[in-house]
Amino acid sequence: MDSLSISSLLEDLKNSDATVREQATKKIWRIWFQQKGIYGLEKIDHSQKLLDAGETTEAEEVLTRLINEQPDFAEAWNRRAFLYYSMGNYQKSLADCQMVVNLNPVHFGALHGMGLCYAALGKYVEAIQAFQRALAIQPYSLVNQKLILECTFRIS
Protein backbone atom coordinates (compact mmCIF):
# COMPACT_ATOMS: atom_id res chain seq x y z
CA MET A 1 0.00 0.00 0.00
CA ASP A 2 1.21 3.47 -0.82
CA SER A 3 1.21 5.07 2.63
CA LEU A 4 1.64 8.60 1.23
CA SER A 5 -1.43 8.15 -0.96
CA ILE A 6 -3.44 6.68 1.92
CA SER A 7 -2.38 9.53 4.23
CA SER A 8 -3.55 12.08 1.70
CA LEU A 9 -6.86 10.27 1.22
CA LEU A 10 -7.37 10.02 4.99
CA GLU A 11 -6.93 13.79 5.20
CA ASP A 12 -9.53 14.16 2.44
CA LEU A 13 -12.03 12.30 4.65
CA LYS A 14 -11.89 15.34 6.95
CA ASN A 15 -12.56 17.82 4.12
CA SER A 16 -15.70 19.97 4.41
CA ASP A 17 -16.52 19.22 0.74
CA ALA A 18 -18.74 16.12 0.53
CA THR A 19 -17.56 15.32 -3.01
CA VAL A 20 -13.93 15.25 -1.87
CA ARG A 21 -14.86 12.94 1.02
CA GLU A 22 -16.87 10.59 -1.21
CA GLN A 23 -14.07 10.31 -3.77
CA ALA A 24 -11.50 9.68 -1.03
CA THR A 25 -13.70 7.00 0.53
CA LYS A 26 -14.10 5.19 -2.80
CA LYS A 27 -10.36 5.34 -3.49
CA ILE A 28 -9.50 4.01 -0.03
CA TRP A 29 -11.90 1.08 -0.39
CA ARG A 30 -10.43 0.34 -3.84
CA ILE A 31 -6.89 0.30 -2.41
CA TRP A 32 -7.97 -1.98 0.42
CA PHE A 33 -9.79 -4.41 -1.87
CA GLN A 34 -6.89 -4.50 -4.32
CA GLN A 35 -4.19 -4.88 -1.65
CA LYS A 36 -3.41 -8.44 -2.78
CA GLY A 37 -3.95 -7.98 -6.48
CA ILE A 38 -6.40 -9.65 -8.80
CA TYR A 39 -6.33 -13.02 -7.00
CA GLY A 40 -7.50 -11.58 -3.68
CA LEU A 41 -10.07 -9.38 -5.39
CA GLU A 42 -11.49 -12.33 -7.35
CA LYS A 43 -11.79 -14.42 -4.17
CA ILE A 44 -13.60 -11.61 -2.35
CA ASP A 45 -15.93 -11.11 -5.33
CA HIS A 46 -16.61 -14.85 -5.45
CA SER A 47 -17.40 -14.95 -1.73
CA GLN A 48 -19.81 -12.00 -2.15
CA LYS A 49 -21.63 -13.78 -4.98
CA LEU A 50 -21.97 -16.85 -2.77
CA LEU A 51 -23.25 -14.72 0.10
CA ASP A 52 -25.75 -12.97 -2.20
CA ALA A 53 -26.98 -16.42 -3.28
CA GLY A 54 -27.46 -17.43 0.37
CA GLU A 55 -24.58 -19.89 0.28
CA THR A 56 -23.02 -18.67 3.52
CA THR A 57 -21.07 -21.84 4.33
CA GLU A 58 -19.38 -21.77 0.94
CA ALA A 59 -18.69 -18.03 1.23
CA GLU A 60 -17.12 -18.58 4.65
CA GLU A 61 -14.93 -21.38 3.23
CA VAL A 62 -13.68 -19.15 0.40
CA LEU A 63 -12.81 -16.33 2.80
CA THR A 64 -11.22 -18.63 5.39
CA ARG A 65 -9.06 -20.22 2.70
CA LEU A 66 -8.03 -16.74 1.48
CA ILE A 67 -7.19 -15.67 5.06
CA ASN A 68 -5.11 -18.83 5.56
CA GLU A 69 -3.24 -18.16 2.30
CA GLN A 70 -2.79 -14.42 2.92
CA PRO A 71 -3.21 -13.71 6.64
CA ASP A 72 -2.08 -10.09 6.21
CA PHE A 73 -4.93 -9.31 3.77
CA ALA A 74 -7.06 -7.07 5.99
CA GLU A 75 -9.98 -6.91 3.58
CA ALA A 76 -10.35 -10.70 3.55
CA TRP A 77 -10.75 -10.56 7.34
CA ASN A 78 -13.17 -7.64 6.98
CA ARG A 79 -15.34 -9.47 4.45
CA ARG A 80 -15.50 -12.52 6.71
CA ALA A 81 -16.39 -10.24 9.64
CA PHE A 82 -19.25 -8.85 7.53
CA LEU A 83 -20.35 -12.41 6.70
CA TYR A 84 -20.36 -13.39 10.39
CA TYR A 85 -22.25 -10.21 11.31
CA SER A 86 -24.88 -10.90 8.65
CA MET A 87 -25.28 -14.40 10.13
CA GLY A 88 -25.74 -12.97 13.64
CA ASN A 89 -22.43 -14.42 14.86
CA TYR A 90 -21.28 -11.22 16.56
CA GLN A 91 -18.42 -12.69 18.59
CA LYS A 92 -16.74 -14.17 15.51
CA SER A 93 -17.38 -10.94 13.61
CA LEU A 94 -15.79 -8.92 16.43
CA ALA A 95 -12.72 -11.16 16.43
CA ASP A 96 -12.27 -10.69 12.68
CA CYS A 97 -12.85 -6.91 12.95
CA GLN A 98 -10.12 -6.79 15.58
CA MET A 99 -7.75 -8.58 13.19
CA VAL A 100 -8.56 -6.01 10.51
CA VAL A 101 -7.79 -3.14 12.88
CA ASN A 102 -4.58 -4.86 14.00
CA LEU A 103 -3.50 -5.06 10.35
CA ASN A 104 -4.92 -1.68 9.32
CA PRO A 105 -5.57 0.68 12.27
CA VAL A 106 -7.38 3.23 10.07
CA HIS A 107 -9.94 0.76 8.70
CA PHE A 108 -13.06 2.77 9.45
CA GLY A 109 -15.24 -0.03 8.05
CA ALA A 110 -13.98 -2.54 10.60
CA LEU A 111 -14.30 -0.02 13.43
CA HIS A 112 -17.90 0.64 12.35
CA GLY A 113 -18.45 -3.14 12.24
CA MET A 114 -17.07 -3.51 15.76
CA GLY A 115 -19.53 -0.89 16.93
CA LEU A 116 -22.41 -2.71 15.26
CA CYS A 117 -21.38 -5.99 16.90
CA TYR A 118 -21.04 -4.45 20.35
CA ALA A 119 -24.43 -2.75 19.97
CA ALA A 120 -26.03 -6.04 18.89
CA LEU A 121 -24.55 -7.65 22.02
CA GLY A 122 -25.93 -4.86 24.21
CA LYS A 123 -22.43 -3.56 25.00
CA TYR A 124 -23.28 0.07 24.30
CA VAL A 125 -20.24 1.68 25.96
CA GLU A 126 -17.91 -0.43 23.81
CA ALA A 127 -20.06 0.28 20.75
CA ILE A 128 -19.80 4.03 21.35
CA GLN A 129 -16.01 3.73 21.70
CA ALA A 130 -15.75 1.85 18.38
CA PHE A 131 -18.00 4.35 16.58
CA GLN A 132 -15.95 7.22 18.04
CA ARG A 133 -12.74 5.62 16.74
CA ALA A 134 -14.34 5.38 13.30
CA LEU A 135 -15.49 9.00 13.57
CA ALA A 136 -11.95 10.13 14.36
CA ILE A 137 -11.05 8.86 10.87
CA GLN A 138 -14.29 9.86 9.12
CA PRO A 139 -15.63 12.81 11.15
CA TYR A 140 -18.50 13.53 8.75
CA SER A 141 -19.94 10.00 8.96
CA LEU A 142 -23.59 10.64 9.81
CA VAL A 143 -24.31 6.96 10.38
CA ASN A 144 -21.66 6.71 13.10
CA GLN A 145 -22.88 9.95 14.69
CA LYS A 146 -26.43 8.59 14.70
CA LEU A 147 -25.35 5.24 16.16
CA ILE A 148 -23.45 6.98 18.96
CA LEU A 149 -26.63 8.88 19.84
CA GLU A 150 -28.72 5.68 19.74
CA CYS A 151 -26.26 3.81 21.98
CA THR A 152 -26.06 6.75 24.38
CA PHE A 153 -29.86 6.77 24.59
CA ARG A 154 -29.89 3.04 25.40
CA ILE A 155 -27.41 3.54 28.25
CA SER A 156 -29.37 6.38 29.85
PDB file of C-alpha atoms in Angstrom:
ATOM      1  CA  MET A   1       0.000   0.000   0.000  1.00  0.00           C
ATOM      2  CA  ASP A   2       1.207   3.469  -0.822  1.00  0.00           C
ATOM      3  CA  SER A   3       1.213   5.070   2.633  1.00  0.00           C
ATOM      4  CA  LEU A   4       1.643   8.599   1.233  1.00  0.00           C
ATOM      5  CA  SER A   5      -1.427   8.154  -0.962  1.00  0.00           C
ATOM      6  CA  ILE A   6      -3.442   6.680   1.924  1.00  0.00           C
ATOM      7  CA  SER A   7      -2.380   9.525   4.233  1.00  0.00           C
ATOM      8  CA  SER A   8      -3.554  12.078   1.699  1.00  0.00           C
ATOM      9  CA  LEU A   9      -6.863  10.272   1.219  1.00  0.00           C
ATOM     10  CA  LEU A  10      -7.367  10.018   4.987  1.00  0.00           C
ATOM     11  CA  GLU A  11      -6.931  13.791   5.197  1.00  0.00           C
ATOM     12  CA  ASP A  12      -9.533  14.157   2.439  1.00  0.00           C
ATOM     13  CA  LEU A  13     -12.032  12.303   4.652  1.00  0.00           C
ATOM     14  CA  LYS A  14     -11.892  15.344   6.946  1.00  0.00           C
ATOM     15  CA  ASN A  15     -12.557  17.820   4.125  1.00  0.00           C
ATOM     16  CA  SER A  16     -15.700  19.968   4.413  1.00  0.00           C
ATOM     17  CA  ASP A  17     -16.522  19.218   0.744  1.00  0.00           C
ATOM     18  CA  ALA A  18     -18.745  16.118   0.532  1.00  0.00           C
ATOM     19  CA  THR A  19     -17.560  15.318  -3.007  1.00  0.00           C
ATOM     20  CA  VAL A  20     -13.928  15.250  -1.874  1.00  0.00           C
ATOM     21  CA  ARG A  21     -14.864  12.938   1.018  1.00  0.00           C
ATOM     22  CA  GLU A  22     -16.870  10.591  -1.208  1.00  0.00           C
ATOM     23  CA  GLN A  23     -14.069  10.312  -3.770  1.00  0.00           C
ATOM     24  CA  ALA A  24     -11.504   9.676  -1.030  1.00  0.00           C
ATOM     25  CA  THR A  25     -13.701   6.998   0.532  1.00  0.00           C
ATOM     26  CA  LYS A  26     -14.104   5.193  -2.800  1.00  0.00           C
ATOM     27  CA  LYS A  27     -10.363   5.344  -3.486  1.00  0.00           C
ATOM     28  CA  ILE A  28      -9.498   4.014  -0.031  1.00  0.00           C
ATOM     29  CA  TRP A  29     -11.897   1.084  -0.391  1.00  0.00           C
ATOM     30  CA  ARG A  30     -10.429   0.338  -3.841  1.00  0.00           C
ATOM     31  CA  ILE A  31      -6.892   0.304  -2.408  1.00  0.00           C
ATOM     32  CA  TRP A  32      -7.968  -1.977   0.424  1.00  0.00           C
ATOM     33  CA  PHE A  33      -9.788  -4.412  -1.871  1.00  0.00           C
ATOM     34  CA  GLN A  34      -6.885  -4.498  -4.324  1.00  0.00           C
ATOM     35  CA  GLN A  35      -4.188  -4.882  -1.654  1.00  0.00           C
ATOM     36  CA  LYS A  36      -3.410  -8.443  -2.776  1.00  0.00           C
ATOM     37  CA  GLY A  37      -3.951  -7.978  -6.484  1.00  0.00           C
ATOM     38  CA  ILE A  38      -6.404  -9.652  -8.804  1.00  0.00           C
ATOM     39  CA  TYR A  39      -6.334 -13.020  -6.998  1.00  0.00           C
ATOM     40  CA  GLY A  40      -7.497 -11.578  -3.684  1.00  0.00           C
ATOM     41  CA  LEU A  41     -10.075  -9.378  -5.387  1.00  0.00           C
ATOM     42  CA  GLU A  42     -11.488 -12.333  -7.350  1.00  0.00           C
ATOM     43  CA  LYS A  43     -11.790 -14.425  -4.171  1.00  0.00           C
ATOM     44  CA  ILE A  44     -13.596 -11.610  -2.351  1.00  0.00           C
ATOM     45  CA  ASP A  45     -15.926 -11.113  -5.328  1.00  0.00           C
ATOM     46  CA  HIS A  46     -16.610 -14.853  -5.453  1.00  0.00           C
ATOM     47  CA  SER A  47     -17.400 -14.948  -1.733  1.00  0.00           C
ATOM     48  CA  GLN A  48     -19.805 -12.005  -2.154  1.00  0.00           C
ATOM     49  CA  LYS A  49     -21.633 -13.778  -4.984  1.00  0.00           C
ATOM     50  CA  LEU A  50     -21.970 -16.850  -2.773  1.00  0.00           C
ATOM     51  CA  LEU A  51     -23.249 -14.720   0.102  1.00  0.00           C
ATOM     52  CA  ASP A  52     -25.746 -12.969  -2.196  1.00  0.00           C
ATOM     53  CA  ALA A  53     -26.982 -16.416  -3.276  1.00  0.00           C
ATOM     54  CA  GLY A  54     -27.464 -17.427   0.368  1.00  0.00           C
ATOM     55  CA  GLU A  55     -24.576 -19.886   0.284  1.00  0.00           C
ATOM     56  CA  THR A  56     -23.022 -18.669   3.519  1.00  0.00           C
ATOM     57  CA  THR A  57     -21.070 -21.836   4.330  1.00  0.00           C
ATOM     58  CA  GLU A  58     -19.376 -21.769   0.935  1.00  0.00           C
ATOM     59  CA  ALA A  59     -18.688 -18.030   1.227  1.00  0.00           C
ATOM     60  CA  GLU A  60     -17.116 -18.580   4.645  1.00  0.00           C
ATOM     61  CA  GLU A  61     -14.933 -21.380   3.233  1.00  0.00           C
ATOM     62  CA  VAL A  62     -13.679 -19.150   0.396  1.00  0.00           C
ATOM     63  CA  LEU A  63     -12.808 -16.333   2.796  1.00  0.00           C
ATOM     64  CA  THR A  64     -11.221 -18.629   5.387  1.00  0.00           C
ATOM     65  CA  ARG A  65      -9.060 -20.222   2.701  1.00  0.00           C
ATOM     66  CA  LEU A  66      -8.025 -16.741   1.479  1.00  0.00           C
ATOM     67  CA  ILE A  67      -7.187 -15.674   5.057  1.00  0.00           C
ATOM     68  CA  ASN A  68      -5.109 -18.825   5.560  1.00  0.00           C
ATOM     69  CA  GLU A  69      -3.236 -18.163   2.297  1.00  0.00           C
ATOM     70  CA  GLN A  70      -2.790 -14.421   2.916  1.00  0.00           C
ATOM     71  CA  PRO A  71      -3.207 -13.707   6.636  1.00  0.00           C
ATOM     72  CA  ASP A  72      -2.083 -10.086   6.212  1.00  0.00           C
ATOM     73  CA  PHE A  73      -4.930  -9.312   3.773  1.00  0.00           C
ATOM     74  CA  ALA A  74      -7.059  -7.070   5.988  1.00  0.00           C
ATOM     75  CA  GLU A  75      -9.983  -6.906   3.579  1.00  0.00           C
ATOM     76  CA  ALA A  76     -10.346 -10.697   3.553  1.00  0.00           C
ATOM     77  CA  TRP A  77     -10.750 -10.560   7.344  1.00  0.00           C
ATOM     78  CA  ASN A  78     -13.173  -7.645   6.975  1.00  0.00           C
ATOM     79  CA  ARG A  79     -15.337  -9.468   4.446  1.00  0.00           C
ATOM     80  CA  ARG A  80     -15.505 -12.523   6.710  1.00  0.00           C
ATOM     81  CA  ALA A  81     -16.388 -10.240   9.642  1.00  0.00           C
ATOM     82  CA  PHE A  82     -19.250  -8.855   7.532  1.00  0.00           C
ATOM     83  CA  LEU A  83     -20.349 -12.407   6.703  1.00  0.00           C
ATOM     84  CA  TYR A  84     -20.361 -13.389  10.386  1.00  0.00           C
ATOM     85  CA  TYR A  85     -22.247 -10.206  11.310  1.00  0.00           C
ATOM     86  CA  SER A  86     -24.881 -10.899   8.654  1.00  0.00           C
ATOM     87  CA  MET A  87     -25.281 -14.398  10.131  1.00  0.00           C
ATOM     88  CA  GLY A  88     -25.736 -12.969  13.643  1.00  0.00           C
ATOM     89  CA  ASN A  89     -22.429 -14.420  14.862  1.00  0.00           C
ATOM     90  CA  TYR A  90     -21.280 -11.220  16.563  1.00  0.00           C
ATOM     91  CA  GLN A  91     -18.418 -12.692  18.588  1.00  0.00           C
ATOM     92  CA  LYS A  92     -16.740 -14.168  15.506  1.00  0.00           C
ATOM     93  CA  SER A  93     -17.379 -10.940  13.613  1.00  0.00           C
ATOM     94  CA  LEU A  94     -15.789  -8.921  16.431  1.00  0.00           C
ATOM     95  CA  ALA A  95     -12.716 -11.155  16.431  1.00  0.00           C
ATOM     96  CA  ASP A  96     -12.272 -10.686  12.678  1.00  0.00           C
ATOM     97  CA  CYS A  97     -12.851  -6.911  12.954  1.00  0.00           C
ATOM     98  CA  GLN A  98     -10.116  -6.791  15.585  1.00  0.00           C
ATOM     99  CA  MET A  99      -7.745  -8.585  13.188  1.00  0.00           C
ATOM    100  CA  VAL A 100      -8.564  -6.010  10.510  1.00  0.00           C
ATOM    101  CA  VAL A 101      -7.791  -3.138  12.884  1.00  0.00           C
ATOM    102  CA  ASN A 102      -4.578  -4.857  14.002  1.00  0.00           C
ATOM    103  CA  LEU A 103      -3.499  -5.062  10.350  1.00  0.00           C
ATOM    104  CA  ASN A 104      -4.924  -1.683   9.321  1.00  0.00           C
ATOM    105  CA  PRO A 105      -5.570   0.680  12.267  1.00  0.00           C
ATOM    106  CA  VAL A 106      -7.382   3.231  10.074  1.00  0.00           C
ATOM    107  CA  HIS A 107      -9.942   0.760   8.703  1.00  0.00           C
ATOM    108  CA  PHE A 108     -13.062   2.771   9.453  1.00  0.00           C
ATOM    109  CA  GLY A 109     -15.243  -0.028   8.055  1.00  0.00           C
ATOM    110  CA  ALA A 110     -13.982  -2.543  10.600  1.00  0.00           C
ATOM    111  CA  LEU A 111     -14.302  -0.021  13.426  1.00  0.00           C
ATOM    112  CA  HIS A 112     -17.896   0.636  12.352  1.00  0.00           C
ATOM    113  CA  GLY A 113     -18.447  -3.138  12.236  1.00  0.00           C
ATOM    114  CA  MET A 114     -17.073  -3.510  15.755  1.00  0.00           C
ATOM    115  CA  GLY A 115     -19.526  -0.885  16.932  1.00  0.00           C
ATOM    116  CA  LEU A 116     -22.413  -2.713  15.261  1.00  0.00           C
ATOM    117  CA  CYS A 117     -21.384  -5.991  16.905  1.00  0.00           C
ATOM    118  CA  TYR A 118     -21.042  -4.447  20.353  1.00  0.00           C
ATOM    119  CA  ALA A 119     -24.429  -2.751  19.966  1.00  0.00           C
ATOM    120  CA  ALA A 120     -26.028  -6.037  18.890  1.00  0.00           C
ATOM    121  CA  LEU A 121     -24.555  -7.652  22.017  1.00  0.00           C
ATOM    122  CA  GLY A 122     -25.928  -4.860  24.208  1.00  0.00           C
ATOM    123  CA  LYS A 123     -22.429  -3.558  25.001  1.00  0.00           C
ATOM    124  CA  TYR A 124     -23.275   0.068  24.298  1.00  0.00           C
ATOM    125  CA  VAL A 125     -20.239   1.682  25.962  1.00  0.00           C
ATOM    126  CA  GLU A 126     -17.910  -0.432  23.811  1.00  0.00           C
ATOM    127  CA  ALA A 127     -20.065   0.283  20.751  1.00  0.00           C
ATOM    128  CA  ILE A 128     -19.796   4.029  21.351  1.00  0.00           C
ATOM    129  CA  GLN A 129     -16.014   3.734  21.695  1.00  0.00           C
ATOM    130  CA  ALA A 130     -15.753   1.850  18.383  1.00  0.00           C
ATOM    131  CA  PHE A 131     -18.004   4.348  16.580  1.00  0.00           C
ATOM    132  CA  GLN A 132     -15.947   7.217  18.039  1.00  0.00           C
ATOM    133  CA  ARG A 133     -12.737   5.622  16.736  1.00  0.00           C
ATOM    134  CA  ALA A 134     -14.343   5.376  13.295  1.00  0.00           C
ATOM    135  CA  LEU A 135     -15.492   8.999  13.567  1.00  0.00           C
ATOM    136  CA  ALA A 136     -11.949  10.127  14.360  1.00  0.00           C
ATOM    137  CA  ILE A 137     -11.046   8.864  10.873  1.00  0.00           C
ATOM    138  CA  GLN A 138     -14.294   9.856   9.124  1.00  0.00           C
ATOM    139  CA  PRO A 139     -15.629  12.814  11.148  1.00  0.00           C
ATOM    140  CA  TYR A 140     -18.499  13.527   8.748  1.00  0.00           C
ATOM    141  CA  SER A 141     -19.944  10.000   8.961  1.00  0.00           C
ATOM    142  CA  LEU A 142     -23.587  10.638   9.810  1.00  0.00           C
ATOM    143  CA  VAL A 143     -24.307   6.965  10.379  1.00  0.00           C
ATOM    144  CA  ASN A 144     -21.657   6.711  13.105  1.00  0.00           C
ATOM    145  CA  GLN A 145     -22.875   9.950  14.687  1.00  0.00           C
ATOM    146  CA  LYS A 146     -26.428   8.591  14.697  1.00  0.00           C
ATOM    147  CA  LEU A 147     -25.351   5.239  16.159  1.00  0.00           C
ATOM    148  CA  ILE A 148     -23.449   6.979  18.962  1.00  0.00           C
ATOM    149  CA  LEU A 149     -26.631   8.879  19.843  1.00  0.00           C
ATOM    150  CA  GLU A 150     -28.716   5.681  19.741  1.00  0.00           C
ATOM    151  CA  CYS A 151     -26.264   3.811  21.977  1.00  0.00           C
ATOM    152  CA  THR A 152     -26.065   6.751  24.379  1.00  0.00           C
ATOM    153  CA  PHE A 153     -29.857   6.772  24.589  1.00  0.00           C
ATOM    154  CA  ARG A 154     -29.886   3.038  25.397  1.00  0.00           C
ATOM    155  CA  ILE A 155     -27.411   3.539  28.246  1.00  0.00           C
ATOM    156  CA  SER A 156     -29.372   6.375  29.853  1.00  0.00           C
TER     157      SER A 156
END
